PDB file of N, CA, C and O in Angstrom:
ATOM      1  N   MET T  29       4.619  -5.848  20.370  1.00 49.00           N
ATOM      2  CA  MET T  29       3.478  -6.432  19.696  1.00 49.00           C
ATOM      3  C   MET T  29       2.814  -7.451  20.622  1.00 49.00           C
ATOM      4  O   MET T  29       3.471  -8.255  21.252  1.00 49.00           O
ATOM      5  N   ASN T  30       1.523  -7.409  20.681  1.00 51.00           N
ATOM      6  CA  ASN T  30       0.739  -8.306  21.505  1.00 51.00           C
ATOM      7  C   ASN T  30       0.634  -9.659  20.803  1.00 51.00           C
ATOM      8  O   ASN T  30       0.044  -9.763  19.748  1.00 51.00           O
ATOM      9  N   GLN T  31       1.187 -10.698  21.419  1.00 66.00           N
ATOM     10  CA  GLN T  31       1.168 -12.020  20.795  1.00 66.00           C
ATOM     11  C   GLN T  31      -0.218 -12.663  20.827  1.00 66.00           C
ATOM     12  O   GLN T  31      -0.469 -13.631  20.141  1.00 66.00           O
ATOM     13  N   ALA T  32      -1.141 -12.106  21.622  1.00 90.00           N
ATOM     14  CA  ALA T  32      -2.494 -12.648  21.689  1.00 90.00           C
ATOM     15  C   ALA T  32      -3.311 -12.228  20.471  1.00 90.00           C
ATOM     16  O   ALA T  32      -4.360 -12.786  20.206  1.00 90.00           O
ATOM     17  N   ILE T  33      -2.845 -11.238  19.730  1.00 96.00           N
ATOM     18  CA  ILE T  33      -3.524 -10.793  18.519  1.00 96.00           C
ATOM     19  C   ILE T  33      -2.614 -11.104  17.336  1.00 96.00           C
ATOM     20  O   ILE T  33      -1.489 -10.628  17.272  1.00 96.00           O
ATOM     21  N   LEU T  34      -3.114 -11.916  16.421  1.00 96.00           N
ATOM     22  CA  LEU T  34      -2.353 -12.298  15.235  1.00 96.00           C
ATOM     23  C   LEU T  34      -3.033 -11.719  14.006  1.00 96.00           C
ATOM     24  O   LEU T  34      -4.262 -11.710  13.914  1.00 96.00           O
ATOM     25  N   PHE T  35      -2.233 -11.266  13.052  1.00 97.00           N
ATOM     26  CA  PHE T  35      -2.772 -10.683  11.828  1.00 97.00           C
ATOM     27  C   PHE T  35      -2.590 -11.640  10.664  1.00 97.00           C
ATOM     28  O   PHE T  35      -1.517 -12.198  10.473  1.00 97.00           O
ATOM     29  N   ASN T  36      -3.660 -11.812   9.920  1.00 97.00           N
ATOM     30  CA  ASN T  36      -3.637 -12.679   8.744  1.00 97.00           C
ATOM     31  C   ASN T  36      -3.080 -11.913   7.551  1.00 97.00           C
ATOM     32  O   ASN T  36      -3.133 -10.693   7.512  1.00 97.00           O
ATOM     33  N   ASP T  37      -2.572 -12.638   6.595  1.00 96.00           N
ATOM     34  CA  ASP T  37      -2.021 -12.033   5.381  1.00 96.00           C
ATOM     35  C   ASP T  37      -3.110 -12.073   4.302  1.00 96.00           C
ATOM     36  O   ASP T  37      -3.015 -12.809   3.323  1.00 96.00           O
ATOM     37  N   ASP T  38      -4.169 -11.270   4.516  1.00 97.00           N
ATOM     38  CA  ASP T  38      -5.337 -11.356   3.646  1.00 97.00           C
ATOM     39  C   ASP T  38      -5.909  -9.991   3.252  1.00 97.00           C
ATOM     40  O   ASP T  38      -7.105  -9.856   3.036  1.00 97.00           O
ATOM     41  N   ALA T  39      -5.056  -8.988   3.158  1.00 98.00           N
ATOM     42  CA  ALA T  39      -5.534  -7.650   2.814  1.00 98.00           C
ATOM     43  C   ALA T  39      -6.129  -7.631   1.407  1.00 98.00           C
ATOM     44  O   ALA T  39      -5.552  -8.182   0.472  1.00 98.00           O
ATOM     45  N   THR T  40      -7.297  -7.011   1.294  1.00 98.00           N
ATOM     46  CA  THR T  40      -7.966  -6.858   0.002  1.00 98.00           C
ATOM     47  C   THR T  40      -8.533  -5.446  -0.086  1.00 98.00           C
ATOM     48  O   THR T  40      -8.719  -4.775   0.929  1.00 98.00           O
ATOM     49  N   TYR T  41      -8.805  -5.024  -1.313  1.00 98.00           N
ATOM     50  CA  TYR T  41      -9.393  -3.705  -1.535  1.00 98.00           C
ATOM     51  C   TYR T  41     -10.758  -3.873  -2.167  1.00 98.00           C
ATOM     52  O   TYR T  41     -10.908  -4.587  -3.166  1.00 98.00           O
ATOM     53  N   CYS T  42     -11.754  -3.236  -1.585  1.00 95.00           N
ATOM     54  CA  CYS T  42     -13.110  -3.251  -2.128  1.00 95.00           C
ATOM     55  C   CYS T  42     -13.377  -1.887  -2.756  1.00 95.00           C
ATOM     56  O   CYS T  42     -13.533  -0.893  -2.044  1.00 95.00           O
ATOM     57  N   SER T  43     -13.385  -1.826  -4.072  1.00 93.00           N
ATOM     58  CA  SER T  43     -13.578  -0.543  -4.758  1.00 93.00           C
ATOM     59  C   SER T  43     -14.983   0.006  -4.545  1.00 93.00           C
ATOM     60  O   SER T  43     -15.175   1.221  -4.527  1.00 93.00           O
ATOM     61  N   ASP T  44     -15.975  -0.869  -4.351  1.00 94.00           N
ATOM     62  CA  ASP T  44     -17.342  -0.408  -4.102  1.00 94.00           C
ATOM     63  C   ASP T  44     -17.446   0.376  -2.792  1.00 94.00           C
ATOM     64  O   ASP T  44     -18.063   1.430  -2.736  1.00 94.00           O
ATOM     65  N   LYS T  45     -16.829  -0.163  -1.762  1.00 93.00           N
ATOM     66  CA  LYS T  45     -16.860   0.484  -0.438  1.00 93.00           C
ATOM     67  C   LYS T  45     -15.701   1.456  -0.245  1.00 93.00           C
ATOM     68  O   LYS T  45     -15.661   2.173   0.746  1.00 93.00           O
ATOM     69  N   GLN T  46     -14.750   1.439  -1.159  1.00 96.00           N
ATOM     70  CA  GLN T  46     -13.526   2.234  -1.083  1.00 96.00           C
ATOM     71  C   GLN T  46     -12.821   2.032   0.265  1.00 96.00           C
ATOM     72  O   GLN T  46     -12.571   2.970   1.015  1.00 96.00           O
ATOM     73  N   CYS T  47     -12.496   0.772   0.536  1.00 97.00           N
ATOM     74  CA  CYS T  47     -11.776   0.474   1.771  1.00 97.00           C
ATOM     75  C   CYS T  47     -10.902  -0.761   1.609  1.00 97.00           C
ATOM     76  O   CYS T  47     -11.178  -1.639   0.786  1.00 97.00           O
ATOM     77  N   ILE T  48      -9.845  -0.776   2.391  1.00 98.00           N
ATOM     78  CA  ILE T  48      -8.970  -1.935   2.502  1.00 98.00           C
ATOM     79  C   ILE T  48      -9.478  -2.728   3.700  1.00 98.00           C
ATOM     80  O   ILE T  48      -9.785  -2.143   4.746  1.00 98.00           O
ATOM     81  N   THR T  49      -9.574  -4.042   3.549  1.00 98.00           N
ATOM     82  CA  THR T  49      -9.954  -4.878   4.681  1.00 98.00           C
ATOM     83  C   THR T  49      -8.869  -5.925   4.910  1.00 98.00           C
ATOM     84  O   THR T  49      -8.209  -6.370   3.980  1.00 98.00           O
ATOM     85  N   PHE T  50      -8.682  -6.260   6.172  1.00 98.00           N
ATOM     86  CA  PHE T  50      -7.795  -7.351   6.555  1.00 98.00           C
ATOM     87  C   PHE T  50      -8.330  -7.894   7.874  1.00 98.00           C
ATOM     88  O   PHE T  50      -9.211  -7.287   8.487  1.00 98.00           O
ATOM     89  N   THR T  51      -7.848  -9.041   8.279  1.00 98.00           N
ATOM     90  CA  THR T  51      -8.372  -9.641   9.498  1.00 98.00           C
ATOM     91  C   THR T  51      -7.279  -9.909  10.520  1.00 98.00           C
ATOM     92  O   THR T  51      -6.107 -10.071  10.189  1.00 98.00           O
ATOM     93  N   ALA T  52      -7.741  -9.956  11.767  1.00 98.00           N
ATOM     94  CA  ALA T  52      -6.893 -10.311  12.896  1.00 98.00           C
ATOM     95  C   ALA T  52      -7.574 -11.454  13.633  1.00 98.00           C
ATOM     96  O   ALA T  52      -8.782 -11.675  13.483  1.00 98.00           O
ATOM     97  N   MET T  53      -6.805 -12.169  14.407  1.00 97.00           N
ATOM     98  CA  MET T  53      -7.337 -13.252  15.231  1.00 97.00           C
ATOM     99  C   MET T  53      -6.981 -12.975  16.682  1.00 97.00           C
ATOM    100  O   MET T  53      -5.828 -12.678  16.995  1.00 97.00           O
ATOM    101  N   GLN T  54      -8.006 -13.067  17.537  1.00 96.00           N
ATOM    102  CA  GLN T  54      -7.777 -12.917  18.971  1.00 96.00           C
ATOM    103  C   GLN T  54      -8.580 -14.000  19.677  1.00 96.00           C
ATOM    104  O   GLN T  54      -9.809 -14.057  19.534  1.00 96.00           O
ATOM    105  N   GLN T  55      -7.898 -14.869  20.388  1.00 93.00           N
ATOM    106  CA  GLN T  55      -8.528 -15.968  21.117  1.00 93.00           C
ATOM    107  C   GLN T  55      -9.480 -16.758  20.228  1.00 93.00           C
ATOM    108  O   GLN T  55     -10.597 -17.088  20.613  1.00 93.00           O
ATOM    109  N   GLY T  56      -9.051 -17.019  18.994  1.00 93.00           N
ATOM    110  CA  GLY T  56      -9.837 -17.809  18.058  1.00 93.00           C
ATOM    111  C   GLY T  56     -10.937 -17.043  17.344  1.00 93.00           C
ATOM    112  O   GLY T  56     -11.614 -17.598  16.493  1.00 93.00           O
ATOM    113  N   MET T  57     -11.122 -15.785  17.686  1.00 95.00           N
ATOM    114  CA  MET T  57     -12.158 -14.978  17.051  1.00 95.00           C
ATOM    115  C   MET T  57     -11.553 -14.176  15.897  1.00 95.00           C
ATOM    116  O   MET T  57     -10.515 -13.534  16.047  1.00 95.00           O
ATOM    117  N   ARG T  58     -12.206 -14.238  14.739  1.00 97.00           N
ATOM    118  CA  ARG T  58     -11.766 -13.491  13.550  1.00 97.00           C
ATOM    119  C   ARG T  58     -12.347 -12.086  13.635  1.00 97.00           C
ATOM    120  O   ARG T  58     -13.556 -11.911  13.788  1.00 97.00           O
ATOM    121  N   ILE T  59     -11.482 -11.082  13.513  1.00 98.00           N
ATOM    122  CA  ILE T  59     -11.885  -9.685  13.616  1.00 98.00           C
ATOM    123  C   ILE T  59     -11.573  -8.985  12.300  1.00 98.00           C
ATOM    124  O   ILE T  59     -10.432  -8.990  11.843  1.00 98.00           O
ATOM    125  N   GLU T  60     -12.592  -8.377  11.708  1.00 98.00           N
ATOM    126  CA  GLU T  60     -12.396  -7.640  10.459  1.00 98.00           C
ATOM    127  C   GLU T  60     -11.958  -6.217  10.784  1.00 98.00           C
ATOM    128  O   GLU T  60     -12.532  -5.553  11.646  1.00 98.00           O
ATOM    129  N   CYS T  61     -10.939  -5.765  10.072  1.00 98.00           N
ATOM    130  CA  CYS T  61     -10.431  -4.406  10.210  1.00 98.00           C
ATOM    131  C   CYS T  61     -10.580  -3.710   8.859  1.00 98.00           C
ATOM    132  O   CYS T  61     -10.322  -4.317   7.821  1.00 98.00           O
ATOM    133  N   GLN T  62     -11.001  -2.439   8.880  1.00 98.00           N
ATOM    134  CA  GLN T  62     -11.202  -1.687   7.648  1.00 98.00           C
ATOM    135  C   GLN T  62     -10.480  -0.352   7.699  1.00 98.00           C
ATOM    136  O   GLN T  62     -10.444   0.295   8.741  1.00 98.00           O
ATOM    137  N   ILE T  63      -9.964   0.033   6.537  1.00 98.00           N
ATOM    138  CA  ILE T  63      -9.327   1.337   6.355  1.00 98.00           C
ATOM    139  C   ILE T  63     -10.064   2.011   5.207  1.00 98.00           C
ATOM    140  O   ILE T  63      -9.974   1.557   4.062  1.00 98.00           O
ATOM    141  N   ALA T  64     -10.811   3.053   5.498  1.00 96.00           N
ATOM    142  CA  ALA T  64     -11.576   3.755   4.460  1.00 96.00           C
ATOM    143  C   ALA T  64     -10.660   4.732   3.729  1.00 96.00           C
ATOM    144  O   ALA T  64     -10.163   5.689   4.315  1.00 96.00           O
ATOM    145  N   LYS T  65     -10.409   4.440   2.465  1.00 95.00           N
ATOM    146  CA  LYS T  65      -9.563   5.301   1.646  1.00 95.00           C
ATOM    147  C   LYS T  65      -9.728   4.890   0.189  1.00 95.00           C
ATOM    148  O   LYS T  65      -9.734   3.713  -0.127  1.00 95.00           O
ATOM    149  N   ALA T  66      -9.899   5.859  -0.685  1.00 95.00           N
ATOM    150  CA  ALA T  66     -10.063   5.578  -2.115  1.00 95.00           C
ATOM    151  C   ALA T  66      -8.697   5.431  -2.787  1.00 95.00           C
ATOM    152  O   ALA T  66      -7.751   6.157  -2.475  1.00 95.00           O
ATOM    153  N   PHE T  67      -8.619   4.489  -3.716  1.00 96.00           N
ATOM    154  CA  PHE T  67      -7.414   4.250  -4.508  1.00 96.00           C
ATOM    155  C   PHE T  67      -7.806   4.078  -5.955  1.00 96.00           C
ATOM    156  O   PHE T  67      -8.949   3.741  -6.263  1.00 96.00           O
ATOM    157  N   ASN T  68      -6.854   4.263  -6.850  1.00 95.00           N
ATOM    158  CA  ASN T  68      -7.098   4.084  -8.287  1.00 95.00           C
ATOM    159  C   ASN T  68      -7.226   2.617  -8.673  1.00 95.00           C
ATOM    160  O   ASN T  68      -7.891   2.294  -9.649  1.00 95.00           O
ATOM    161  N   SER T  69      -6.566   1.742  -7.924  1.00 96.00           N
ATOM    162  CA  SER T  69      -6.606   0.316  -8.256  1.00 96.00           C
ATOM    163  C   SER T  69      -6.355  -0.511  -7.002  1.00 96.00           C
ATOM    164  O   SER T  69      -5.859  -0.005  -5.994  1.00 96.00           O
ATOM    165  N   SER T  70      -6.671  -1.774  -7.106  1.00 97.00           N
ATOM    166  CA  SER T  70      -6.398  -2.699  -6.001  1.00 97.00           C
ATOM    167  C   SER T  70      -4.899  -2.784  -5.730  1.00 97.00           C
ATOM    168  O   SER T  70      -4.475  -2.867  -4.581  1.00 97.00           O
ATOM    169  N   ALA T  71      -4.103  -2.748  -6.781  1.00 97.00           N
ATOM    170  CA  ALA T  71      -2.650  -2.818  -6.623  1.00 97.00           C
ATOM    171  C   ALA T  71      -2.130  -1.628  -5.820  1.00 97.00           C
ATOM    172  O   ALA T  71      -1.268  -1.788  -4.950  1.00 97.00           O
ATOM    173  N   ASP T  72      -2.668  -0.432  -6.097  1.00 97.00           N
ATOM    174  CA  ASP T  72      -2.270   0.761  -5.337  1.00 97.00           C
ATOM    175  C   ASP T  72      -2.670   0.623  -3.866  1.00 97.00           C
ATOM    176  O   ASP T  72      -1.919   1.002  -2.971  1.00 97.00           O
ATOM    177  N   ALA T  73      -3.856   0.091  -3.632  1.00 98.00           N
ATOM    178  CA  ALA T  73      -4.347  -0.079  -2.264  1.00 98.00           C
ATOM    179  C   ALA T  73      -3.471  -1.051  -1.482  1.00 98.00           C
ATOM    180  O   ALA T  73      -3.081  -0.767  -0.339  1.00 98.00           O
ATOM    181  N   ILE T  74      -3.148  -2.171  -2.089  1.00 98.00           N
ATOM    182  CA  ILE T  74      -2.324  -3.172  -1.408  1.00 98.00           C
ATOM    183  C   ILE T  74      -0.902  -2.656  -1.191  1.00 98.00           C
ATOM    184  O   ILE T  74      -0.303  -2.881  -0.141  1.00 98.00           O
ATOM    185  N   ALA T  75      -0.365  -1.911  -2.143  1.00 98.00           N
ATOM    186  CA  ALA T  75       0.967  -1.309  -1.972  1.00 98.00           C
ATOM    187  C   ALA T  75       0.952  -0.330  -0.802  1.00 98.00           C
ATOM    188  O   ALA T  75       1.892  -0.298   0.001  1.00 98.00           O
ATOM    189  N   HIS T  76      -0.111   0.461  -0.704  1.00 98.00           N
ATOM    190  CA  HIS T  76      -0.251   1.399   0.420  1.00 98.00           C
ATOM    191  C   HIS T  76      -0.306   0.626   1.736  1.00 98.00           C
ATOM    192  O   HIS T  76       0.383   0.973   2.699  1.00 98.00           O
ATOM    193  N   PHE T  77      -1.118  -0.416   1.773  1.00 98.00           N
ATOM    194  CA  PHE T  77      -1.239  -1.214   2.996  1.00 98.00           C
ATOM    195  C   PHE T  77       0.112  -1.801   3.397  1.00 98.00           C
ATOM    196  O   PHE T  77       0.492  -1.742   4.565  1.00 98.00           O
ATOM    197  N   GLU T  78       0.835  -2.357   2.452  1.00 97.00           N
ATOM    198  CA  GLU T  78       2.139  -2.957   2.755  1.00 97.00           C
ATOM    199  C   GLU T  78       3.134  -1.909   3.264  1.00 97.00           C
ATOM    200  O   GLU T  78       3.936  -2.191   4.149  1.00 97.00           O
ATOM    201  N   GLN T  79       3.063  -0.697   2.719  1.00 97.00           N
ATOM    202  CA  GLN T  79       3.951   0.375   3.157  1.00 97.00           C
ATOM    203  C   GLN T  79       3.683   0.742   4.618  1.00 97.00           C
ATOM    204  O   GLN T  79       4.606   1.044   5.375  1.00 97.00           O
ATOM    205  N   TRP T  80       2.428   0.727   5.021  1.00 98.00           N
ATOM    206  CA  TRP T  80       2.023   1.155   6.356  1.00 98.00           C
ATOM    207  C   TRP T  80       1.574  -0.013   7.243  1.00 98.00           C
ATOM    208  O   TRP T  80       0.991   0.192   8.303  1.00 98.00           O
ATOM    209  N   ARG T  81       1.856  -1.212   6.822  1.00 98.00           N
ATOM    210  CA  ARG T  81       1.345  -2.405   7.508  1.00 98.00           C
ATOM    211  C   ARG T  81       1.601  -2.409   9.006  1.00 98.00           C
ATOM    212  O   ARG T  81       0.689  -2.645   9.807  1.00 98.00           O
ATOM    213  N   PHE T  82       2.833  -2.178   9.429  1.00 97.00           N
ATOM    214  CA  PHE T  82       3.168  -2.210  10.849  1.00 97.00           C
ATOM    215  C   PHE T  82       2.325  -1.198  11.615  1.00 97.00           C
ATOM    216  O   PHE T  82       1.802  -1.496  12.691  1.00 97.00           O
ATOM    217  N   ASP T  83       2.173   0.002  11.059  1.00 98.00           N
ATOM    218  CA  ASP T  83       1.392   1.046  11.727  1.00 98.00           C
ATOM    219  C   ASP T  83      -0.085   0.673  11.808  1.00 98.00           C
ATOM    220  O   ASP T  83      -0.732   0.903  12.833  1.00 98.00           O
ATOM    221  N   TYR T  84      -0.630   0.087  10.736  1.00 98.00           N
ATOM    222  CA  TYR T  84      -2.029  -0.337  10.751  1.00 98.00           C
ATOM    223  C   TYR T  84      -2.250  -1.471  11.754  1.00 98.00           C
ATOM    224  O   TYR T  84      -3.250  -1.497  12.470  1.00 98.00           O
ATOM    225  N   GLU T  85      -1.317  -2.394  11.835  1.00 97.00           N
ATOM    226  CA  GLU T  85      -1.442  -3.485  12.798  1.00 97.00           C
ATOM    227  C   GLU T  85      -1.354  -2.958  14.225  1.00 97.00           C
ATOM    228  O   GLU T  85      -2.106  -3.391  15.102  1.00 97.00           O
ATOM    229  N   GLU T  86      -0.475  -2.018  14.460  1.00 97.00           N
ATOM    230  CA  GLU T  86      -0.349  -1.429  15.793  1.00 97.00           C
ATOM    231  C   GLU T  86      -1.631  -0.669  16.176  1.00 97.00           C
ATOM    232  O   GLU T  86      -2.134  -0.801  17.297  1.00 97.00           O
ATOM    233  N   GLN T  87      -2.159   0.109  15.224  1.00 98.00           N
ATOM    234  CA  GLN T  87      -3.402   0.839  15.458  1.00 98.00           C
ATOM    235  C   GLN T  87      -4.547  -0.153  15.734  1.00 98.00           C
ATOM    236  O   GLN T  87      -5.365   0.069  16.634  1.00 98.00           O
ATOM    237  N   SER T  88      -4.579  -1.240  14.984  1.00 98.00           N
ATOM    238  CA  SER T  88      -5.609  -2.266  15.178  1.00 98.00           C
ATOM    239  C   SER T  88      -5.518  -2.885  16.561  1.00 98.00           C
ATOM    240  O   SER T  88      -6.538  -3.069  17.231  1.00 98.00           O
ATOM    241  N   GLU T  89      -4.301  -3.222  16.991  1.00 97.00           N
ATOM    242  CA  GLU T  89      -4.109  -3.808  18.324  1.00 97.00           C
ATOM    243  C   GLU T  89      -4.683  -2.906  19.399  1.00 97.00           C
ATOM    244  O   GLU T  89      -5.390  -3.366  20.295  1.00 97.00           O
ATOM    245  N   GLU T  90      -4.374  -1.616  19.314  1.00 97.00           N
ATOM    246  CA  GLU T  90      -4.864  -0.665  20.315  1.00 97.00           C
ATOM    247  C   GLU T  90      -6.391  -0.621  20.335  1.00 97.00           C
ATOM    248  O   GLU T  90      -7.004  -0.617  21.403  1.00 97.00           O
ATOM    249  N   LEU T  91      -7.001  -0.602  19.147  1.00 98.00           N
ATOM    250  CA  LEU T  91      -8.461  -0.531  19.070  1.00 98.00           C
ATOM    251  C   LEU T  91      -9.120  -1.839  19.517  1.00 98.00           C
ATOM    252  O   LEU T  91     -10.159  -1.813  20.183  1.00 98.00           O
ATOM    253  N   ILE T  92      -8.516  -2.973  19.187  1.00 97.00           N
ATOM    254  CA  ILE T  92      -9.054  -4.264  19.628  1.00 97.00           C
ATOM    255  C   ILE T  92      -8.972  -4.367  21.140  1.00 97.00           C
ATOM    256  O   ILE T  92      -9.938  -4.760  21.799  1.00 97.00           O
ATOM    257  N   GLU T  93      -7.823  -4.011  21.704  1.00 96.00           N
ATOM    258  CA  GLU T  93      -7.663  -4.067  23.161  1.00 96.00           C
ATOM    259  C   GLU T  93      -8.630  -3.119  23.868  1.00 96.00           C
ATOM    260  O   GLU T  93      -9.097  -3.412  24.969  1.00 96.00           O
ATOM    261  N   ALA T  94      -8.962  -1.987  23.235  1.00 97.00           N
ATOM    262  CA  ALA T  94      -9.915  -1.021  23.801  1.00 97.00           C
ATOM    263  C   ALA T  94     -11.366  -1.427  23.503  1.00 97.00           C
ATOM    264  O   ALA T  94     -12.293  -0.737  23.909  1.00 97.00           O
ATOM    265  N   GLU T  95     -11.525  -2.546  22.772  1.00 96.00           N
ATOM    266  CA  GLU T  95     -12.841  -3.043  22.369  1.00 96.00           C
ATOM    267  C   GLU T  95     -13.646  -1.979  21.626  1.00 96.00           C
ATOM    268  O   GLU T  95     -14.839  -1.796  21.851  1.00 96.00           O
ATOM    269  N   ALA T  96     -12.964  -1.296  20.704  1.00 98.00           N
ATOM    270  CA  ALA T  96     -13.570  -0.209  19.921  1.00 98.00           C
ATOM    271  C   ALA T  96     -14.194  -0.753  18.632  1.00 98.00           C
ATOM    272  O   ALA T  96     -13.871  -0.314  17.534  1.00 98.00           O
ATOM    273  N   PHE T  97     -15.108  -1.700  18.794  1.00 98.00           N
ATOM    274  CA  PHE T  97     -15.763  -2.320  17.649  1.00 98.00           C
ATOM    275  C   PHE T  97     -16.984  -1.506  17.237  1.00 98.00           C
ATOM    276  O   PHE T  97     -17.663  -0.917  18.073  1.00 98.00           O
ATOM    277  N   SER T  98     -17.282  -1.507  15.942  1.00 97.00           N
ATOM    278  CA  SER T  98     -18.514  -0.886  15.452  1.00 97.00           C
ATOM    279  C   SER T  98     -19.683  -1.802  15.826  1.00 97.00           C
ATOM    280  O   SER T  98     -19.480  -2.917  16.314  1.00 97.00           O
ATOM    281  N   ALA T  99     -20.893  -1.357  15.549  1.00 97.00           N
ATOM    282  CA  ALA T  99     -22.077  -2.173  15.811  1.00 97.00           C
ATOM    283  C   ALA T  99     -22.036  -3.484  15.025  1.00 97.00           C
ATOM    284  O   ALA T  99     -22.626  -4.482  15.434  1.00 97.00           O
ATOM    285  N   GLN T 100     -21.310  -3.486  13.889  1.00 96.00           N
ATOM    286  CA  GLN T 100     -21.173  -4.683  13.070  1.00 96.00           C
ATOM    287  C   GLN T 100     -19.993  -5.558  13.505  1.00 96.00           C
ATOM    288  O   GLN T 100     -19.696  -6.559  12.871  1.00 96.00           O
ATOM    289  N   GLY T 101     -19.278  -5.157  14.541  1.00 96.00           N
ATOM    290  CA  GLY T 101     -18.139  -5.922  15.036  1.00 96.00           C
ATOM    291  C   GLY T 101     -16.856  -5.686  14.261  1.00 96.00           C
ATOM    292  O   GLY T 101     -15.945  -6.502  14.293  1.00 96.00           O
ATOM    293  N   ILE T 102     -16.771  -4.550  13.583  1.00 98.00           N
ATOM    294  CA  ILE T 102     -15.606  -4.215  12.748  1.00 98.00           C
ATOM    295  C   ILE T 102     -14.758  -3.151  13.430  1.00 98.00           C
ATOM    296  O   ILE T 102     -15.283  -2.246  14.086  1.00 98.00           O
ATOM    297  N   ILE T 103     -13.460  -3.254  13.254  1.00 98.00           N
ATOM    298  CA  ILE T 103     -12.533  -2.223  13.714  1.00 98.00           C
ATOM    299  C   ILE T 103     -12.274  -1.297  12.544  1.00 98.00           C
ATOM    300  O   ILE T 103     -11.879  -1.741  11.457  1.00 98.00           O
ATOM    301  N   THR T 104     -12.514  -0.004  12.719  1.00 98.00           N
ATOM    302  CA  THR T 104     -12.297   0.987  11.659  1.00 98.00           C
ATOM    303  C   THR T 104     -11.056   1.797  11.991  1.00 98.00           C
ATOM    304  O   THR T 104     -10.972   2.392  13.069  1.00 98.00           O
ATOM    305  N   LEU T 105     -10.123   1.804  11.055  1.00 98.00           N
ATOM    306  CA  LEU T 105      -8.842   2.469  11.271  1.00 98.00           C
ATOM    307  C   LEU T 105      -8.761   3.811  10.547  1.00 98.00           C
ATOM    308  O   LEU T 105      -9.400   4.007   9.512  1.00 98.00           O
ATOM    309  N   LYS T 106      -7.929   4.668  11.079  1.00 96.00           N
ATOM    310  CA  LYS T 106      -7.625   5.946  10.419  1.00 96.00           C
ATOM    311  C   LYS T 106      -6.575   5.667   9.343  1.00 96.00           C
ATOM    312  O   LYS T 106      -5.570   5.011   9.583  1.00 96.00           O
ATOM    313  N   ALA T 107      -6.844   6.168   8.142  1.00 96.00           N
ATOM    314  CA  ALA T 107      -5.918   5.966   7.021  1.00 96.00           C
ATOM    315  C   ALA T 107      -4.705   6.889   7.148  1.00 96.00           C
ATOM    316  O   ALA T 107      -4.834   8.030   7.572  1.00 96.00           O
ATOM    317  N   TYR T 108      -3.548   6.363   6.776  1.00 92.00           N
ATOM    318  CA  TYR T 108      -2.325   7.157   6.717  1.00 92.00           C
ATOM    319  C   TYR T 108      -2.173   7.714   5.311  1.00 92.00           C
ATOM    320  O   TYR T 108      -2.469   7.037   4.337  1.00 92.00           O
ATOM    321  N   LYS T 109      -1.730   8.930   5.231  1.00 85.00           N
ATOM    322  CA  LYS T 109      -1.458   9.653   3.981  1.00 85.00           C
ATOM    323  C   LYS T 109      -2.349   9.199   2.880  1.00 85.00           C
ATOM    324  O   LYS T 109      -2.161   8.849   1.833  1.00 85.00           O
TER     325      LYS T 109
END
């Protein structure tokens, strides 16, 4: 794990956008990460995120290091299962 990238404990689910969002910090910069996936409830979304948290953080690290930001400065992740 890259110690220069820290992940906050702030995962939320936006039912309007159908995505889970969480943030990372790199050199004092807050980076928004999104996982596009529909869920029946916020509780289901957060349970899914917690189940795959390590994998999502690892995927985020790779994309942040590759500077794979969207035009809005967001990292978009591939959803697991």
